[in-house]
Tab-separated table of C-alpha atoms and ligand atoms in Angstrom:
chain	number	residue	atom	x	y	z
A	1	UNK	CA	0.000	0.000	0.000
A	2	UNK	CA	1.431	3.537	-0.743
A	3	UNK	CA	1.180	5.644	1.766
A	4	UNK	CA	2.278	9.467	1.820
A	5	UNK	CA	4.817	10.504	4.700
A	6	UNK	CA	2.789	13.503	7.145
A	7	UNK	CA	4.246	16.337	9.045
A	8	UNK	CA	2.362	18.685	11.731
A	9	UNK	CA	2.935	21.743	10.654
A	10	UNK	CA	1.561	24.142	13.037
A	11	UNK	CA	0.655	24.166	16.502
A	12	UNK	CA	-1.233	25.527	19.407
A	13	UNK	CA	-1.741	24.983	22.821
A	14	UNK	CA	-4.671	26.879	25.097
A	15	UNK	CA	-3.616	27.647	29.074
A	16	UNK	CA	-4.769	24.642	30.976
A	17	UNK	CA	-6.099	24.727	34.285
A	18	UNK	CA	-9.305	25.743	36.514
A	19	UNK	CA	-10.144	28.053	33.251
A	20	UNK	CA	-13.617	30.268	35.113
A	21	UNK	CA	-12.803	33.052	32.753
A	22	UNK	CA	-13.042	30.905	29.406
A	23	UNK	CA	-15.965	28.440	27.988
A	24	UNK	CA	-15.466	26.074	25.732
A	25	UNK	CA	-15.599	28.012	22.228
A	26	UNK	CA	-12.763	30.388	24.137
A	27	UNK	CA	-10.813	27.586	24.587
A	28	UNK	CA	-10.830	26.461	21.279
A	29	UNK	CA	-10.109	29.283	20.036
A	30	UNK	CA	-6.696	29.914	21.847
A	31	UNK	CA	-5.439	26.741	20.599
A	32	UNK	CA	-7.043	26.962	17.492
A	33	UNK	CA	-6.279	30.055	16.259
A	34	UNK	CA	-2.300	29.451	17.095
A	35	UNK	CA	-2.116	26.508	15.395
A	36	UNK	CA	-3.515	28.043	11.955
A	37	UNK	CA	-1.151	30.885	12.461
A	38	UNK	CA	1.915	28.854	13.344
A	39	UNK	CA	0.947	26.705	9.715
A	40	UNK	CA	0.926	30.066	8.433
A	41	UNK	CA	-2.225	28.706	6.420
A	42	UNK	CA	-5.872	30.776	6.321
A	43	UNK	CA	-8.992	29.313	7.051
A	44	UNK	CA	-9.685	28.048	3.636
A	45	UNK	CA	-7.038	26.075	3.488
A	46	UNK	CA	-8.655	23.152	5.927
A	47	UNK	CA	-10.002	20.577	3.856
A	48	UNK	CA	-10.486	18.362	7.477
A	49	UNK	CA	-11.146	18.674	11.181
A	50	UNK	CA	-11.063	15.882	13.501
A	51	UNK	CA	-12.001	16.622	17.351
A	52	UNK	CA	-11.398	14.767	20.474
A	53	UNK	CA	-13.288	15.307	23.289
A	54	UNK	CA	-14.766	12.781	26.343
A	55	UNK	CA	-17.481	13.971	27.981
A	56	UNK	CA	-18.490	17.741	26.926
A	57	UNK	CA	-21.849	16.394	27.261
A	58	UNK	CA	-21.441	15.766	30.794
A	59	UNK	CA	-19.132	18.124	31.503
A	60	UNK	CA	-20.276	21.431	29.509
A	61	UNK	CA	-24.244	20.134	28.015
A	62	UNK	CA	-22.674	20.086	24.930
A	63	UNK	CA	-22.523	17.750	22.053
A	64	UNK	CA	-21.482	18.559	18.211
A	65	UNK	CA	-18.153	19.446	19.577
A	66	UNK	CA	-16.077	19.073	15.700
A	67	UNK	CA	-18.663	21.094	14.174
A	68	UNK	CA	-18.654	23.926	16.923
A	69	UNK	CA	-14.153	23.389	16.662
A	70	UNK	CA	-14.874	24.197	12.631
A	71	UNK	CA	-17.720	27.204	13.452
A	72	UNK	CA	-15.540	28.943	16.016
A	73	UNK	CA	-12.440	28.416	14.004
A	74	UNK	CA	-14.079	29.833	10.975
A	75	UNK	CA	-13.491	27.024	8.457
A	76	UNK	CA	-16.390	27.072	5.525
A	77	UNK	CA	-18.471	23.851	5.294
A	78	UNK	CA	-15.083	21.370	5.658
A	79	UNK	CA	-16.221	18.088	6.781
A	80	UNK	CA	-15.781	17.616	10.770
A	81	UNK	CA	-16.163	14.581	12.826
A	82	UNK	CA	-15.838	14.037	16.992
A	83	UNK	CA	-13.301	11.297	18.157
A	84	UNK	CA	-14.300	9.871	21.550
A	85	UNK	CA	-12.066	7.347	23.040
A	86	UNK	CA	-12.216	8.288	27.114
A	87	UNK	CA	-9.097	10.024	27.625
A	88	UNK	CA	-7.162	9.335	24.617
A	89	UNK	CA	-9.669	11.009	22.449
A	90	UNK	CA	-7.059	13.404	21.467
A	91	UNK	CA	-4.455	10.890	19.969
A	92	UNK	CA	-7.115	8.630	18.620
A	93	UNK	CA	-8.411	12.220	16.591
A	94	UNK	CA	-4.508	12.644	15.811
A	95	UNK	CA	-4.486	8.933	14.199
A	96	UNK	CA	-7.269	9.609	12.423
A	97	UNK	CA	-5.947	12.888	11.537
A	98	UNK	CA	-2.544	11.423	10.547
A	99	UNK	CA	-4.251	8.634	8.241
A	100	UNK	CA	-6.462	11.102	6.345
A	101	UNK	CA	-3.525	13.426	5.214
A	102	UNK	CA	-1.010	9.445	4.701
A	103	UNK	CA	-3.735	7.758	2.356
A	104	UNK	CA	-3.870	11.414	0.119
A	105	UNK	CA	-7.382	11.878	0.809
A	106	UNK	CA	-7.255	15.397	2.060
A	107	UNK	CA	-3.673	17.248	2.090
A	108	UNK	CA	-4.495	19.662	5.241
A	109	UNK	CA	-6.174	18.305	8.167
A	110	UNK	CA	-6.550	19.998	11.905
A	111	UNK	CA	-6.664	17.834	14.562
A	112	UNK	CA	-8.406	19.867	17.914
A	113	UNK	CA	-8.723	18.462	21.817
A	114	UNK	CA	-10.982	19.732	24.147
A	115	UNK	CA	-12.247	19.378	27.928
A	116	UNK	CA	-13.946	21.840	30.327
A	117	UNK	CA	-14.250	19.347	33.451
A	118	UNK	CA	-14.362	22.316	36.258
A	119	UNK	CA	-17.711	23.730	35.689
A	120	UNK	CA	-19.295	20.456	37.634
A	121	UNK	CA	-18.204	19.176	41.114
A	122	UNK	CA	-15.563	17.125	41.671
A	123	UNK	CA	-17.901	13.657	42.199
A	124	UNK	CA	-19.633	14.704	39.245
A	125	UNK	CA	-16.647	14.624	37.254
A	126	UNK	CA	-15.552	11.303	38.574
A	127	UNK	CA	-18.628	9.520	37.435
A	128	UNK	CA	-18.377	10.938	34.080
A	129	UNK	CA	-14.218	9.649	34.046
A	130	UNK	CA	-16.068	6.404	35.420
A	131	UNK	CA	-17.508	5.915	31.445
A	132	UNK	CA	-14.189	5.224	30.518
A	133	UNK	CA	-14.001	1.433	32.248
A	134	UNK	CA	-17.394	-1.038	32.331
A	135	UNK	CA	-19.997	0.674	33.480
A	136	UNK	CA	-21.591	-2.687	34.852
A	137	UNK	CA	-18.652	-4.463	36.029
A	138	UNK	CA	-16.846	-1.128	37.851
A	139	UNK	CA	-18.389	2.115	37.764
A	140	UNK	CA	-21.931	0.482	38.884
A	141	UNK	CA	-20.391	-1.169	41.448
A	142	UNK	CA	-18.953	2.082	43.111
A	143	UNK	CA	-15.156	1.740	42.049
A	144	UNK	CA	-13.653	5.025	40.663
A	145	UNK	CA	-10.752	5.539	38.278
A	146	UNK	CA	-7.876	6.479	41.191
A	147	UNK	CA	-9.641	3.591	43.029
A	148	UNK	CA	-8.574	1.312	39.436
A	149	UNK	CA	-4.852	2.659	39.411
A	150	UNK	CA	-4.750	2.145	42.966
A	151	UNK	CA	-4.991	-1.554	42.494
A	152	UNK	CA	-3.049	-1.563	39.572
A	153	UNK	CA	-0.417	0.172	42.137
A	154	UNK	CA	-1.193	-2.535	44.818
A	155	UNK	CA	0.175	-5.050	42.388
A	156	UNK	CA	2.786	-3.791	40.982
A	157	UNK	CA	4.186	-2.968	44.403
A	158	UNK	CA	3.697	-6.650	44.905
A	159	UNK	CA	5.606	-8.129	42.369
A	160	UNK	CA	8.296	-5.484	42.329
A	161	UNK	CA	8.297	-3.796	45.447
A	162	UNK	CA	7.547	-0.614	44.236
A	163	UNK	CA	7.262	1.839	46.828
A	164	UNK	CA	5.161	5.124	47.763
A	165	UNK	CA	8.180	6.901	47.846
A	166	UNK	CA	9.387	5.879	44.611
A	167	UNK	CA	5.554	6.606	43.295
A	168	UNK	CA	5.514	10.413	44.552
A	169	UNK	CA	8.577	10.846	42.707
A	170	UNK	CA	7.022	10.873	39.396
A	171	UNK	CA	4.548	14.114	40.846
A	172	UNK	CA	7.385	15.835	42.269
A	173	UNK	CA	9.453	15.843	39.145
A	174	UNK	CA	6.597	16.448	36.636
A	175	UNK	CA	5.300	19.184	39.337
A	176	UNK	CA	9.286	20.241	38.243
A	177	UNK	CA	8.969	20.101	34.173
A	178	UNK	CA	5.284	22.314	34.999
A	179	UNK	CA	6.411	24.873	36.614
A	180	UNK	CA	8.142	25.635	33.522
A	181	UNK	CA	5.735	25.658	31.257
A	182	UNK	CA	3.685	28.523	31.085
A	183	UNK	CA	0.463	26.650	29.879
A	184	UNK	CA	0.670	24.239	33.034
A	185	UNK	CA	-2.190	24.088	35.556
A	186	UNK	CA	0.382	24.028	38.679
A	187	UNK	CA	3.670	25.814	38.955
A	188	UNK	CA	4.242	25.374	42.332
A	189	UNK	CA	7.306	22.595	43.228
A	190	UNK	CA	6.154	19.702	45.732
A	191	UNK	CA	8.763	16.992	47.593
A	192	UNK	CA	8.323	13.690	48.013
A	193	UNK	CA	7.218	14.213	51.513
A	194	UNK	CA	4.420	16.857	49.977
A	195	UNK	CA	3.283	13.965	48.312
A	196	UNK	CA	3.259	11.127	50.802
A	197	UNK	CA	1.541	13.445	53.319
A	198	UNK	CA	-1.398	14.613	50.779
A	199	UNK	CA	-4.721	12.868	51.579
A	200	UNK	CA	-5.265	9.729	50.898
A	201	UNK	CA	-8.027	9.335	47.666
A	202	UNK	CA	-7.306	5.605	47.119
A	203	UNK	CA	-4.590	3.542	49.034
A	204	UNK	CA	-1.693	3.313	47.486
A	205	UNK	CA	-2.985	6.854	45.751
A	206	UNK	CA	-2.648	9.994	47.406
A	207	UNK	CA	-4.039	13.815	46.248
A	208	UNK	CA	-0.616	14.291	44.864
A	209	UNK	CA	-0.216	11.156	43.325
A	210	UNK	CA	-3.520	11.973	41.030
A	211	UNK	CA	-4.048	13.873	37.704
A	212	UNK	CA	-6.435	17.208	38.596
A	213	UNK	CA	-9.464	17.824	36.840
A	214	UNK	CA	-8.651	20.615	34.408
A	215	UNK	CA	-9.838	22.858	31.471
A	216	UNK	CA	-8.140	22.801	28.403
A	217	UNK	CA	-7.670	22.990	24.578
A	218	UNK	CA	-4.743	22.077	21.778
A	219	UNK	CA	-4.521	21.759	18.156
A	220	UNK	CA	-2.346	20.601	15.198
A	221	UNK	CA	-1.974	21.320	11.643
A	222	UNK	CA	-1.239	18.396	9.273
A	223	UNK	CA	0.093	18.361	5.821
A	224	UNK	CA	1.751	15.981	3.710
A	225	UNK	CA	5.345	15.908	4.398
A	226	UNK	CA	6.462	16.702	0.819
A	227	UNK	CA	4.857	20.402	0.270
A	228	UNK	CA	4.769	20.807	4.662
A	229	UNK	CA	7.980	23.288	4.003
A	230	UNK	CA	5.619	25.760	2.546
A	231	UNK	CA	4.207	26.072	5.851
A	232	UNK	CA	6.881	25.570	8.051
A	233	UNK	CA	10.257	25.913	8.338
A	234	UNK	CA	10.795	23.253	10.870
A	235	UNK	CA	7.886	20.952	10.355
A	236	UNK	CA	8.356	17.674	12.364
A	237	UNK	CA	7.551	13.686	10.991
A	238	UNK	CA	5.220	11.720	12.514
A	239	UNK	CA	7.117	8.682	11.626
A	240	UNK	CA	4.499	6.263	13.129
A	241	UNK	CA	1.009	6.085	14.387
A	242	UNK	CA	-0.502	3.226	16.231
A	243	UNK	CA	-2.897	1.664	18.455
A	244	UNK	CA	-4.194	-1.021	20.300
A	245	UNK	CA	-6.960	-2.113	22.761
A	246	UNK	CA	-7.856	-4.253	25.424
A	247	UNK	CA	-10.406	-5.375	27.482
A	248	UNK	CA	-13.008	-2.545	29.811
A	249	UNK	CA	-12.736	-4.210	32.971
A	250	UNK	CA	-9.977	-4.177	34.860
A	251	UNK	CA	-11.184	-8.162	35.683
A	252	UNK	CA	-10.176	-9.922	32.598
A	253	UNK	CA	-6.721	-8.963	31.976
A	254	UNK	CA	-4.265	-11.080	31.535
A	255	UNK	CA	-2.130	-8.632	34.071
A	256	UNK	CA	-2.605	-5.701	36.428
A	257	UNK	CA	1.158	-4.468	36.963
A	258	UNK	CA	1.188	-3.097	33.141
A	259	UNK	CA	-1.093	-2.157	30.248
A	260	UNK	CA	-0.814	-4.598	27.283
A	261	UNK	CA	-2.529	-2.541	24.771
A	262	UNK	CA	0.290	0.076	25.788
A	263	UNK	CA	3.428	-2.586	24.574
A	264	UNK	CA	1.107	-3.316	21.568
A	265	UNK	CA	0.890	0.288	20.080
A	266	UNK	CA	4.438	0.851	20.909
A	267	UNK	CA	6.217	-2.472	19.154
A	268	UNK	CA	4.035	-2.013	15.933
A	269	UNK	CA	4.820	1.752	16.467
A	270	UNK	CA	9.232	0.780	16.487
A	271	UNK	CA	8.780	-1.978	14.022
A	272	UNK	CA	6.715	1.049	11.407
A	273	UNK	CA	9.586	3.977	12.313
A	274	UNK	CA	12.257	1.428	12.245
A	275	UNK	CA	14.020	2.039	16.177
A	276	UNK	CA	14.200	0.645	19.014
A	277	UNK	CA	12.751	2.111	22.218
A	278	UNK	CA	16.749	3.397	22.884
A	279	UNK	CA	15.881	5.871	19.582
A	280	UNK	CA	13.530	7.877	21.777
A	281	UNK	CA	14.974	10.980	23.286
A	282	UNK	CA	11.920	12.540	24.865
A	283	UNK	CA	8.252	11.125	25.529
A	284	UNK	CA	5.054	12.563	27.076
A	285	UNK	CA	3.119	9.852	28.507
A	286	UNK	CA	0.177	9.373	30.200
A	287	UNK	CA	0.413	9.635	33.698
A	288	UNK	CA	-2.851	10.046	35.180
A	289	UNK	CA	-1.600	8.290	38.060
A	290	UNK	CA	2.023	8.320	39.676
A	291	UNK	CA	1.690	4.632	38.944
A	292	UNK	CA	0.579	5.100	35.039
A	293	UNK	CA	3.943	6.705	34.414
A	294	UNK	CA	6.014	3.836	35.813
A	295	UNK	CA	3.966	1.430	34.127
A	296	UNK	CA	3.941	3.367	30.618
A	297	UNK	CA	8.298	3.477	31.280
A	298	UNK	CA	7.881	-0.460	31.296
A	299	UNK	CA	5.219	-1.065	28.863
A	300	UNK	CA	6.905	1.235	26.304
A	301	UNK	CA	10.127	-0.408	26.672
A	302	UNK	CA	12.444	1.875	28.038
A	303	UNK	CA	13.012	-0.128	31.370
A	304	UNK	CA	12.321	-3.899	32.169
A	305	UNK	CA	9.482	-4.683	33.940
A	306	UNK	CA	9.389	-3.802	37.902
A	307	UNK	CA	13.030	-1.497	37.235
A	308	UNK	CA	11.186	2.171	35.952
A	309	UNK	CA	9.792	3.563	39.457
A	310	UNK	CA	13.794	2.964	40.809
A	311	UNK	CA	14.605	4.439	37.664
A	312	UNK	CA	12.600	7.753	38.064
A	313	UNK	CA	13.157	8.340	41.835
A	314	UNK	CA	17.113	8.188	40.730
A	315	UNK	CA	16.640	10.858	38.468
A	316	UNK	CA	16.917	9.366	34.949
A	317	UNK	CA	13.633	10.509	33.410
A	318	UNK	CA	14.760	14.099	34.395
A	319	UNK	CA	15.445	17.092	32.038
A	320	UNK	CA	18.370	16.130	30.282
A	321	UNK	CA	18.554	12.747	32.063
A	322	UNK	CA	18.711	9.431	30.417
A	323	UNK	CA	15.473	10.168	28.620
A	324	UNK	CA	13.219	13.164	29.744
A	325	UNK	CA	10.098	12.005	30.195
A	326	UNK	CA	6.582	14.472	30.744
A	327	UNK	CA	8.728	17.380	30.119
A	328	UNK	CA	4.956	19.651	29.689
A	329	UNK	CA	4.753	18.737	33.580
A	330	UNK	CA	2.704	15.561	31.968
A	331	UNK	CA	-1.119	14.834	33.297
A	332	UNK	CA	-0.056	15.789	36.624
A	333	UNK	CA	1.849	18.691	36.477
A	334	UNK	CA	0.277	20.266	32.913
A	335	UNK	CA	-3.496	19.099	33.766
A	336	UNK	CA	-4.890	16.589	32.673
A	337	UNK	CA	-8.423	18.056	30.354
A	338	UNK	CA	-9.283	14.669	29.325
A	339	UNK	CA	-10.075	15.062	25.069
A	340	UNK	CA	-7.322	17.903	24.704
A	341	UNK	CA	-4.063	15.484	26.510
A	342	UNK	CA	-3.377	13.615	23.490
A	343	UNK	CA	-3.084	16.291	21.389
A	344	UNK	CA	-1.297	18.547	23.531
A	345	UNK	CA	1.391	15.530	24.282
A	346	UNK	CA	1.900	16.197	20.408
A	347	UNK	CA	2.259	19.504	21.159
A	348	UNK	CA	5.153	19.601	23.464
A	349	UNK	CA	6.874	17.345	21.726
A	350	UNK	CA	6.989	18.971	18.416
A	351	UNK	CA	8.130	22.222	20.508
A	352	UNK	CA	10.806	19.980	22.013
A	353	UNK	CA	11.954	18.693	18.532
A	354	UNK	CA	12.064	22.364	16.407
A	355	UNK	CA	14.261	23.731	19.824
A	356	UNK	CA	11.049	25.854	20.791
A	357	UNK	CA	10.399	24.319	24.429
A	358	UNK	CA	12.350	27.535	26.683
A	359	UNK	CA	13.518	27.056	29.809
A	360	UNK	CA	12.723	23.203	29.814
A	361	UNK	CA	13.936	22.259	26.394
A	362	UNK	CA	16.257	18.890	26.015
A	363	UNK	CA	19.369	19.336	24.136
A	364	UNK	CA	19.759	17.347	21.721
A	365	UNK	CA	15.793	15.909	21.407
A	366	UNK	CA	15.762	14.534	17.549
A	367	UNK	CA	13.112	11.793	17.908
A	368	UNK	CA	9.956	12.341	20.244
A	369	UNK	CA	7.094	9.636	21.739
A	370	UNK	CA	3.524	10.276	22.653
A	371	UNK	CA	1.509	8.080	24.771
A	372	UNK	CA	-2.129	8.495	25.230
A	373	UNK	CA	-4.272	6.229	27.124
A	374	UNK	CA	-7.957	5.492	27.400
A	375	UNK	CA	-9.849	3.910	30.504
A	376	UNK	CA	-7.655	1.984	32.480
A	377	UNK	CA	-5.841	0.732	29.466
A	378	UNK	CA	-8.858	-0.447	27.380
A	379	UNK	CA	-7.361	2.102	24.610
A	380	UNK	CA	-3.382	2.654	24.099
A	381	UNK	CA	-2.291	5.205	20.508
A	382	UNK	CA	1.696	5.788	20.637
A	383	UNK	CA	3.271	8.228	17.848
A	384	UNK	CA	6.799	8.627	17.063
A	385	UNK	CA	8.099	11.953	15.768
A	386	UNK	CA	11.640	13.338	14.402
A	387	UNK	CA	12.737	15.987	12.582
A	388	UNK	CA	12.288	15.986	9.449
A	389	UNK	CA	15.910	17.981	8.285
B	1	COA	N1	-2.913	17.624	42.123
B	1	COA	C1	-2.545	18.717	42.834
B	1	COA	N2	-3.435	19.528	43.467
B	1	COA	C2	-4.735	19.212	43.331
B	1	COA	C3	-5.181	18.104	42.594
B	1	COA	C4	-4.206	17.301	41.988
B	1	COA	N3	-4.576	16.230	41.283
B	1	COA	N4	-6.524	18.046	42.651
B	1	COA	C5	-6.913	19.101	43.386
B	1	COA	N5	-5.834	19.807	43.801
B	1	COA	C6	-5.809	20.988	44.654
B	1	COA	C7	-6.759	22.056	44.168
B	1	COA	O1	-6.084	22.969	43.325
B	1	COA	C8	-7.169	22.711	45.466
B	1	COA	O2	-6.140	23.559	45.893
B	1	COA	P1	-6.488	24.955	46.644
B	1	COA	O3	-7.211	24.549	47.897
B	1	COA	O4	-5.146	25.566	46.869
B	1	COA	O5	-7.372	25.713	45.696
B	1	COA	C9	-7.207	21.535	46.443
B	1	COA	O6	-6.306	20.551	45.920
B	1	COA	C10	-8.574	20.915	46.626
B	1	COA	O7	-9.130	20.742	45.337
B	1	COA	P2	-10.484	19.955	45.101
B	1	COA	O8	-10.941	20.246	43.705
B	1	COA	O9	-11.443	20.244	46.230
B	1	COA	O10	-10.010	18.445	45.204
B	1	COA	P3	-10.932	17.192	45.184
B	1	COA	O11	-10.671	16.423	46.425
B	1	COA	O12	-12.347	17.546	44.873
B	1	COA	O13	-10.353	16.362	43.921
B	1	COA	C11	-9.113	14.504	43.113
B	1	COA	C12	-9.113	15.759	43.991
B	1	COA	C13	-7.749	13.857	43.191
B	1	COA	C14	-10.168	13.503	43.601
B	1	COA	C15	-9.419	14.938	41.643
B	1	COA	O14	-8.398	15.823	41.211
B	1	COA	C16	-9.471	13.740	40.721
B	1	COA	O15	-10.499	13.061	40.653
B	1	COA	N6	-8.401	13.454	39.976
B	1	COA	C17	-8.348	12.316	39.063
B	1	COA	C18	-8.909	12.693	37.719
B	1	COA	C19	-9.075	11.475	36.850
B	1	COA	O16	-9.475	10.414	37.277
B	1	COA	N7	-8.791	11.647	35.567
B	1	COA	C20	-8.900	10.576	34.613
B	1	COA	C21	-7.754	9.673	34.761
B	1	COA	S1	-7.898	8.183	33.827
């Protein structure tokens, strides 16, 4: 099958965070409107618009989100449609995005991510995050999504003796990479000790140890790779696109202590770029929980199973470490608006690749990694990006 090579070629990112002074459309906009000027392309240039987004019928009473993305961005009668995959909405809208412009159907394609969760109370926003596993098997039955990490963390400390201390690591440094980023929900540094003595939401789980709820919007600009020059003069390769899935319920896996669908997407996403998981200079992955980033480190390959949460407590996911991992401040740190993550881990990490990321930018970062996860793992898309000079 011939398949044409696709670049992003603009990008935009709204502020995340408890966002009282914007509504949805406003949100869009921000992110919107940055990417089409960053393409350097007008309005009539969009032949496609795909839009992620979870809940913005629970959240916000409102449904129709990719038309309402193409109204408020002002493109003329292009064809729209809404991705909804739980929380990895925004990289399952990316794929689709991605495919579009690789089997030559449409040439430029936006891809848009939105969430405004803080305009409903906290428990209200839990049971719409509950959606995301089996309604009948876990949400009916009163479990909650920290209270399905939290076992996922019970096993893992099991079988590798992962502790609570190496688990509030993660928050403290992606609490570090945030309050860097001047689109990050937090920029306030916490300790490990902030962490441990946060209040307990699930055992193993603490406050800090948790995602927030958060408002939030991001966009990207897609265009064959070929003629993506004449929009950009750094455009960046997405040099694979996959995805996998797996089983609602938590119940029927084969394991708890990882997320299959996760090493899925990423070995038929190194076997389509060609690398190995050593390739990868910087990733954004999905850590919703403490415990989802030291899973995603194993399940992605960069560590052997039960050796990541050492790993990141030591330092080597750092800035500049080994591999910098979440350098947006990740979930945790950045926010976590549920449709817009997987397109803003896109985001940051074309920033990272064109040298564009400030005072957190990794020297050297030539080939990038998003991981974007739906449910408790029911849903898994990983993309690779380089350079494309
Ligand atoms: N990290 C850091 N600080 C947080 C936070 C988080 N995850 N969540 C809330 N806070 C802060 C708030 O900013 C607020 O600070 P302030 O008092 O200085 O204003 C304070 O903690 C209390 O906030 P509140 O909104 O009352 O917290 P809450 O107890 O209602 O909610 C959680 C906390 C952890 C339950 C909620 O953030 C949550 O459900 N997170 C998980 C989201 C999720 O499941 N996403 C999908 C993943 S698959």
């Amino acid at each position: 099958m011939i398949m044409r090579e696709v670049a992003v070629v603009g990008v935009g990112l709204s502020k995340f965070g408890e966002r009282w002074d914007a509504g949805l459309k406003e949100l869009m906009a921000e992110a919107g409107v940055a990417a089409i000027e960053d393409a350097h392309i007008s309005s009539n240039d969009v032949e496609m618009l795909f839009g992620g987004t979870m809940a913005s019928g629970r959240f916000m009473g409102q449904e129709h989100i990719a038309a309402l993305m193409s109204d408020q961005l002002g493109f003329k009668n292009v064809p729209a449609v809404r991705i909804e995959n739980a929380c990895a909405s925004g990289g399952s809208a990316l794929r689709l995005g991605y495919i579009s412009v690789a089997s030559g159907i449409h040439d430029i394609v936006v891809v848009g991510g939105v969430e405004k969760m803080t305009d409903v109370t906290s428990a209200e926003a839990g049971t719409a995050l509950g959606g995301a596993g089996d309604q009948e098997w876990e949400l009916f039955q009163g479990i909650t999504f920290p209270g399905l990490y939290a076992m996922m963390a019970k096993r893992h400390m099991y079988e590798y003796g992962t502790t609570e201390e190496q688990l509030a690591s993660v928050a403290v440094k992606n609490h570090d990479n945030a309050y860097k980023n001047r689109y990050a929900q937090f920029h306030k540094k916490i300790s490990v000790q902030d962490v441990l003595d946060s209040k307990m939401v699930s055992d193993p789980l603490k406050l800090l140890d948790c995602s927030p709820i958060s408002d939030g919007a991001a966009a990207l600009v897609l265009a064959p790779l070929e003629v993506a020059k004449k929009y950009n003069d750094t455009p960046i390769r997405i040099l694979a696109s996959e995805q996998a899935s797996d089983t609602l319920r938590l119940a029927e896996r084969d394991s708890l202590s990882g997320i299959k669908a996760t090493s899925i997407a990423a070995q038929k996403a190194y076997k389509h770029a060609r690398i190995t998981a050593r390739d990868i200079d910087i990733a954004e992955v999905h850590d919703c929980f403490t415990i989802a980033e030291v899973m995603a480190m194993e399940d992605l390959g960069f560590y052997q199973k039960g050796k990541a949460a050492k790993a990141i407590a030591d330092g080597e996911t750092a800035l500049n470490g080994k591999i910098s991992v979440n350098t947006s401040g990740g979930l945790k740190g950045c926010g976590h608006p549920v449709g817009a993550t997987g397109v803003k881990q896109a985001v940051e990490v074309v920033w990272q690749l064109r040298g564009d990321a400030a005072d957190r930018q990794v020297k050297g970062a030539d080939m990038g990694l998003t991981h974007n996860v739906g449910g408790s793992g029911a849903t898994a898309v990983v993309h690779v990006f380089a350079r494309a000079d």
